[in-house]
XYZ file of C-alpha atoms in Angstrom:
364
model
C -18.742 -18.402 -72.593
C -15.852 -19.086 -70.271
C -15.375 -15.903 -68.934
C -19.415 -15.682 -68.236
C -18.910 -18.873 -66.365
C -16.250 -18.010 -63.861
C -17.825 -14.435 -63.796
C -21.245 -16.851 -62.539
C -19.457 -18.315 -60.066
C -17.544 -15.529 -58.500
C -20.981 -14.231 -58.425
C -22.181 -16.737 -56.614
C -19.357 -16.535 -54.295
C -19.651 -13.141 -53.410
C -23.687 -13.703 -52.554
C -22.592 -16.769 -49.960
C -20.057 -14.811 -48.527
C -22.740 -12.278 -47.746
C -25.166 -14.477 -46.256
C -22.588 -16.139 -44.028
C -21.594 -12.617 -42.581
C -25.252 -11.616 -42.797
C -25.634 -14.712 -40.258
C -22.649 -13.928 -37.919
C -24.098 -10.295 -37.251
C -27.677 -11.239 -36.547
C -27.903 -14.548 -34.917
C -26.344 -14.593 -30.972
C -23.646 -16.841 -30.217
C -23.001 -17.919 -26.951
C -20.609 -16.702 -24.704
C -18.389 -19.207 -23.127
C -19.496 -20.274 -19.987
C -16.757 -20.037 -17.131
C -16.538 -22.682 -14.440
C -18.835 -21.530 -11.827
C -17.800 -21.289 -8.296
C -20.213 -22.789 -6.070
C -19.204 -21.755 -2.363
C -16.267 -21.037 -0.248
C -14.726 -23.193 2.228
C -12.793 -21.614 4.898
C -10.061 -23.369 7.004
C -7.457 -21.798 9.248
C -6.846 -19.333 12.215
C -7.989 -16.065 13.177
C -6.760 -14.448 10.214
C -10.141 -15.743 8.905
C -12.270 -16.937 11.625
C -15.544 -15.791 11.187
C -16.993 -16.005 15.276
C -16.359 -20.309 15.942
C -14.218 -19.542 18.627
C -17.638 -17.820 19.980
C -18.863 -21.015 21.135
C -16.079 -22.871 22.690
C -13.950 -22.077 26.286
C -10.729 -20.461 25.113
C -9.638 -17.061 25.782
C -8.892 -16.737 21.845
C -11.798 -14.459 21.478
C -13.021 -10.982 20.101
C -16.980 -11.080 19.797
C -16.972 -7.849 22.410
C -16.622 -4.295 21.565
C -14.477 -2.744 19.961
C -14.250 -5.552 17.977
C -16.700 -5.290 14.807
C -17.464 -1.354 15.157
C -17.548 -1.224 11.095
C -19.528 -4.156 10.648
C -21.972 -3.672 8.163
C -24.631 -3.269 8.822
C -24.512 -1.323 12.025
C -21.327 -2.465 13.968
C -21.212 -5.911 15.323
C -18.699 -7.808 17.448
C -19.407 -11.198 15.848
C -16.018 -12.393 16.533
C -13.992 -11.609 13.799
C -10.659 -10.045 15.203
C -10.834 -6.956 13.325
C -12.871 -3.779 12.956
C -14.867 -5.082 10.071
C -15.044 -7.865 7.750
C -12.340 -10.287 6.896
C -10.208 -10.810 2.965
C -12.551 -14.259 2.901
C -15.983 -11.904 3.563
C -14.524 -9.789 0.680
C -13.685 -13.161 -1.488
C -17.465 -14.463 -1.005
C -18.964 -10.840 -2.297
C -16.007 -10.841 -5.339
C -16.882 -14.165 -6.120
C -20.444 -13.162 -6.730
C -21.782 -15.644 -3.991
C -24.563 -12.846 -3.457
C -23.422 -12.321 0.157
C -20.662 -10.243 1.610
C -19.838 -12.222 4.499
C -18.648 -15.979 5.252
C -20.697 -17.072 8.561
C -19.296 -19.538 11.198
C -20.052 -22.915 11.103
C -20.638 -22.946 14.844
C -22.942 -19.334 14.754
C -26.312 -20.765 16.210
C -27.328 -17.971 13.989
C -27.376 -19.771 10.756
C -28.304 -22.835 9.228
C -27.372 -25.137 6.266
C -29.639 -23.157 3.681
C -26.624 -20.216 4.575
C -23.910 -22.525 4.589
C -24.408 -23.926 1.400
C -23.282 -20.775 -0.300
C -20.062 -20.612 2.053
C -19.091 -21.597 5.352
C -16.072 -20.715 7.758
C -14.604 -23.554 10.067
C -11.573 -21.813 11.117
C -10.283 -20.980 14.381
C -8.748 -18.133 16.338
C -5.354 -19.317 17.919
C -5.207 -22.629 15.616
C -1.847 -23.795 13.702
C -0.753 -26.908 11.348
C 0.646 -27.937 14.370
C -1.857 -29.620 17.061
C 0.547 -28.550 19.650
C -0.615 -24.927 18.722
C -3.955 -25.343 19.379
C -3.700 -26.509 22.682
C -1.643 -23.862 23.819
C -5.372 -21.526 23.971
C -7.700 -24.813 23.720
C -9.037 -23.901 20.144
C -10.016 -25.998 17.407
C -7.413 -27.700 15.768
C -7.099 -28.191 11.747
C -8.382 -32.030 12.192
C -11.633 -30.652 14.151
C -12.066 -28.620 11.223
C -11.340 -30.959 8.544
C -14.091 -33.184 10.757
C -16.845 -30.354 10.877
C -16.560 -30.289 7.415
C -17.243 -33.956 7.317
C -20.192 -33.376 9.190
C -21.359 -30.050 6.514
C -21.016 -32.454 3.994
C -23.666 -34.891 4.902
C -25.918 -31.938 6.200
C -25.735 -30.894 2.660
C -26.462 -33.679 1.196
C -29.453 -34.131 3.578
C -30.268 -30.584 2.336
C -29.553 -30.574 -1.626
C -29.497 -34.050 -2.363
C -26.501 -36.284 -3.223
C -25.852 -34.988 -6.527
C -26.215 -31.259 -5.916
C -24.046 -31.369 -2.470
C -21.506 -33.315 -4.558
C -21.068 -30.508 -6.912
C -21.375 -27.681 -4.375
C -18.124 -29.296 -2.831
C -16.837 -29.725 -6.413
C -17.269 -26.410 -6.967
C -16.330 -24.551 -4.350
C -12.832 -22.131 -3.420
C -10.790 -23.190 -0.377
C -9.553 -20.570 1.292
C -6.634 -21.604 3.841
C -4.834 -19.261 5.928
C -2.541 -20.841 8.605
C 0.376 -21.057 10.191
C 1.867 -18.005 11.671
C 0.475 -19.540 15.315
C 3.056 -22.471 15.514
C 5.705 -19.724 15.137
C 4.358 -16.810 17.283
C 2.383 -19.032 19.862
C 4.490 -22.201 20.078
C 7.636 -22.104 18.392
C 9.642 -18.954 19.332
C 7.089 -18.252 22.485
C 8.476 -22.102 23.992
C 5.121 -22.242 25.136
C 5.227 -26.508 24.123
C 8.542 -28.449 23.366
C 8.569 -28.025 19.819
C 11.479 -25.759 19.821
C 13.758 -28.448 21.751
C 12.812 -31.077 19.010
C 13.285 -29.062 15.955
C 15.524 -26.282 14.724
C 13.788 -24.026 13.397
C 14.141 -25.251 9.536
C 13.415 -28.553 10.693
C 9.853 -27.304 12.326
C 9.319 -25.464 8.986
C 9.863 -29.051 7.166
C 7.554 -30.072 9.705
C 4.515 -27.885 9.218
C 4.788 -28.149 5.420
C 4.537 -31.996 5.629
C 1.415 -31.481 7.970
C -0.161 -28.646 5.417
C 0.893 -31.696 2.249
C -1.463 -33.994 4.418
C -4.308 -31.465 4.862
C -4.213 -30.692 1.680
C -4.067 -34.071 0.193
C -7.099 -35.265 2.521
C -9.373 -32.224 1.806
C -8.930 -33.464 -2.027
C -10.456 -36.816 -1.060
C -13.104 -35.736 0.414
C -14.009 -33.608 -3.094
C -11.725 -30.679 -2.643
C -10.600 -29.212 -6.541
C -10.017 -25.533 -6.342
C -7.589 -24.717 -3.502
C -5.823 -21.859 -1.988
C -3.243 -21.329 0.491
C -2.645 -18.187 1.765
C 1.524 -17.924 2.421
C 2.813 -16.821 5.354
C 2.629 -12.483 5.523
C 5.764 -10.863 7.164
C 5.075 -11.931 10.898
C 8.009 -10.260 12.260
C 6.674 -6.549 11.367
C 3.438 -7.275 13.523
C 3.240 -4.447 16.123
C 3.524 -7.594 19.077
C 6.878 -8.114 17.192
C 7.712 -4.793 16.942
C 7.279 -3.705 20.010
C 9.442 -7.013 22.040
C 12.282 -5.664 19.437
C 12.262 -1.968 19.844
C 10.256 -0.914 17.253
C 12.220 -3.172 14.498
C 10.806 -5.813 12.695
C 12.033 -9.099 13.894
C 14.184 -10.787 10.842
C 14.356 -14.054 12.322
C 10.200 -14.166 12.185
C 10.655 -12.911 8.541
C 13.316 -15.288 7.772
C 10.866 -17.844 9.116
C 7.843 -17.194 7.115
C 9.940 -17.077 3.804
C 11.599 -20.312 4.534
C 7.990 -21.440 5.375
C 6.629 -19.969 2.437
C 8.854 -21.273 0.181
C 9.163 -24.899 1.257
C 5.162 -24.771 0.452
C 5.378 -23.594 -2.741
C 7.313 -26.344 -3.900
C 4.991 -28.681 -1.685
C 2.241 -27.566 -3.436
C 4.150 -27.473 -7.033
C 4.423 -31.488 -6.483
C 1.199 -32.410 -4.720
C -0.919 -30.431 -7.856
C 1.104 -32.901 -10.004
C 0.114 -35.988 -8.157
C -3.959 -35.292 -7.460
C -5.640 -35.214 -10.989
C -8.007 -32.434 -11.382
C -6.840 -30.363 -8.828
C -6.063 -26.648 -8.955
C -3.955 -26.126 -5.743
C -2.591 -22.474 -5.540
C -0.116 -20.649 -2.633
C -2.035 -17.251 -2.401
C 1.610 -15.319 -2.080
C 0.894 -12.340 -0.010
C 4.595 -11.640 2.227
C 5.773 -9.432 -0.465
C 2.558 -7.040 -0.713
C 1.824 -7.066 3.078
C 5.618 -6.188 3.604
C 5.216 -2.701 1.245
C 1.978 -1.978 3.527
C 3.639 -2.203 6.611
C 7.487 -0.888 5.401
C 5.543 1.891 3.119
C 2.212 2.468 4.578
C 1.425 6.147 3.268
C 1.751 4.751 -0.324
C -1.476 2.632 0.337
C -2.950 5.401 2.336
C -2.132 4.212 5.952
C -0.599 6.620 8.084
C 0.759 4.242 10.946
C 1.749 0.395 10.366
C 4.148 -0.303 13.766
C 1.164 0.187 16.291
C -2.556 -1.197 16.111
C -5.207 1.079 16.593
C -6.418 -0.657 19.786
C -5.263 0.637 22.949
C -1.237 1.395 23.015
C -1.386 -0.882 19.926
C 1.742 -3.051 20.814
C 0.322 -5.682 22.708
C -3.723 -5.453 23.399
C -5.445 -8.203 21.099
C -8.359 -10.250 22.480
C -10.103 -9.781 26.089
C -7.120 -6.828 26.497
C -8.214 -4.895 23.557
C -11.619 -4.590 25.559
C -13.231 -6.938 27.924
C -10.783 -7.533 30.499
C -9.175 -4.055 29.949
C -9.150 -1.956 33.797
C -10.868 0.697 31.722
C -12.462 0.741 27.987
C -9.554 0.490 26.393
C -9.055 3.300 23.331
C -9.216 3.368 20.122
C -8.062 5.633 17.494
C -10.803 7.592 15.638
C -10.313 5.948 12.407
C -8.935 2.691 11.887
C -8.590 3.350 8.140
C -5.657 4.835 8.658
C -4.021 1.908 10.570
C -2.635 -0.837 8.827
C -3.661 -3.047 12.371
C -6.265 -3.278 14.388
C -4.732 -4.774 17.571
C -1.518 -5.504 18.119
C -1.838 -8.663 15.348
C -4.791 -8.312 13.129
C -5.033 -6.100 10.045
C -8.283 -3.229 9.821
C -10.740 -3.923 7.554
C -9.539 -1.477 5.159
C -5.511 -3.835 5.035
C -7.949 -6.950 4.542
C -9.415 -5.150 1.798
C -6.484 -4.490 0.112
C -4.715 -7.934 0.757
C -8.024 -9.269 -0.631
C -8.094 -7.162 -3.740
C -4.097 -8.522 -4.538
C -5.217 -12.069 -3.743
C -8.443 -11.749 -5.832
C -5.850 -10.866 -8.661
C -3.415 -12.766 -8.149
C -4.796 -16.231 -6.725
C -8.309 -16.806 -5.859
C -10.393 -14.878 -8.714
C -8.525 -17.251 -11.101
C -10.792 -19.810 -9.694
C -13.689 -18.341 -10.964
């Protein structure tokens, strides 16, 4: 009788155990839902500026040929200082966004419907430092911060309160600035800065003025944050050609020290704003193999852009205000620059792929 019992029961057992996996192979469960990004928010210089600079008297421009020759869809100088499209064009298309391509916020070619998705307020020849952006009358970061002011109450106008708020809640920030207050201002004594500072005392400087930025774009609803570092400035071709062909160290030296006075800014500020996710997208280290070891990413020249000479034309020289059309090599895929200062879209791609990895598809 005993052993018929617990023979009954292990019976029993057995038959729930079978209907429990029965019901983990046939009924669906759920896949975990990851936080979804909404939009991204550009801020910065012309290593992102999608075409602002378009609309505003500064000399800081490139919407001209041969600017944009491998913009999809047919080649199209829309101001972007490159051949093509920009890392943050190929953020919006990783992210899934559904569009390959951040627009302007000043391109009379687009509305609030497209900016919703994403939006660029960055500026060609802009710095931390307000002093930079005077130096080719561009937008400075607080005109920015301000036109974003402004999005925001377009969107809500557009979405309604509670579906702008979580756009902005949702978004990626995408920052990239800087390298201006060295290039422009700082070591080109184009303002005083470099009588009031040394230079680690400018670099102190700037990362108090990226803290603040930083700190206000989180009050007005900012969560998911990057900031691009500071890429070896010293092995652009400008630099390279004003030091025979060398990189400059003392521009290097300058962008580490920059770079890693913001890491630790950013280390602290994350731990002071609750809910934030503030991130230094690190990129001196891979942009440094591209331009010290170009054929092992495929690039067959990295100390001359492929504009012109391609050791000083950038802007109006690169083409408008050249004597004659000035050249360009047949195919910029092989060039880690463009001009004299802006990667191709092919290095963009690639810095975008490691930053995707590394910093900004983490977000997602």
């Amino acid at each position: 009788m005993a052993a018929a019992a617990v023979h009954g029961r292990r019976r029993r057992l057995l038959l729930l155990l079978a209907a429990l996996l029965h019901l983990l192979l046939v009924v669906p469960v759920p896949p975990v839902q990851a936080a979804r990004v909404t939009a991204l928010i550009v801020f910065g210089d012309s290593t992102v500026d999608a075409g602002n600079n378009n609309v505003i008297p500064t000399v800081a421009r490139s919407n001209f040929p041969p600017y944009g020759r491998n913009f999809p869809p047919e080649g199209r100088a829309s101001g972007r200082f490159s051949d093509g499209r920009l890392a943050t064009d190929f953020y919006s298309e990783a992210l899934g966004l559904g569009r390959a391509f951040v627009p302007a916020y000043l391109d009379p070619h687009y509305g609030i419907r497209d900016f919703a998705i994403g939006v660029c307020f960055a500026s060609a020849g802009s710095g931390l430092d307000v002093a930079t952006s005077r130096v080719l009358r561009v937008i400075p970061l607080w005109k920015q911060l301000d036109m974003f002011r402004e999005y925001m109450s377009r969107l809500d106008d557009h979405l309604g309160a509670t579906e702008a708020h979580a756009v902005v809640a949702g978004a990626v920030y995408a920052v990239s600035i800087g390298t201006n207050d060295f290039i422009e201002n700082y070591f080109a004594l184009t303002t005083t800065r470099f009588l009031e500072f040394t230079p680690g005392e400018y670099t102190d400087y700037l990362v108090g003025l990226a803290r603040g930025f930083l700190a206000e774009l989180y009050s007005l609803g900012a969560r998911k944050i990057g900031f691009t570092g500071l890429a070896p400035m010293g092995c652009l071709p400008l630099e390279r050609a004003r030091a025979l062909g060398r990189c400059a160290e003392e521009y290097n030296a300058a962008a580490r020290a920059f770079n890693a006075a913001l890491v630790g800014m950013v280390r602290e500020l994350g731990e002071q704003l609750p809910g934030s996710d503030i991130r230094v997208a690190e990129v001196y280290d891979f942009f440094e193999d591209m331009v010290r070891d170009p054929g092992r990413h495929g690039f067959a020249r990295a100390d001359v852009g492929c504009c012109g000479t391609g050791t000083y034309e950038m802007g109006y020289a690169c083409g408008a205000w050249a004597a004659a059309p000035a050249g360009t090599c047949p195919d910029a895929d092989r060039y880690v620059f463009w001009d004299a200062v802006h990667p191709t879209e092919r290095a963009s791609r690639l810095v975008a792929d490691h930053l995707m990895n590394t910093t900004f598809g983490r977000f997602a």
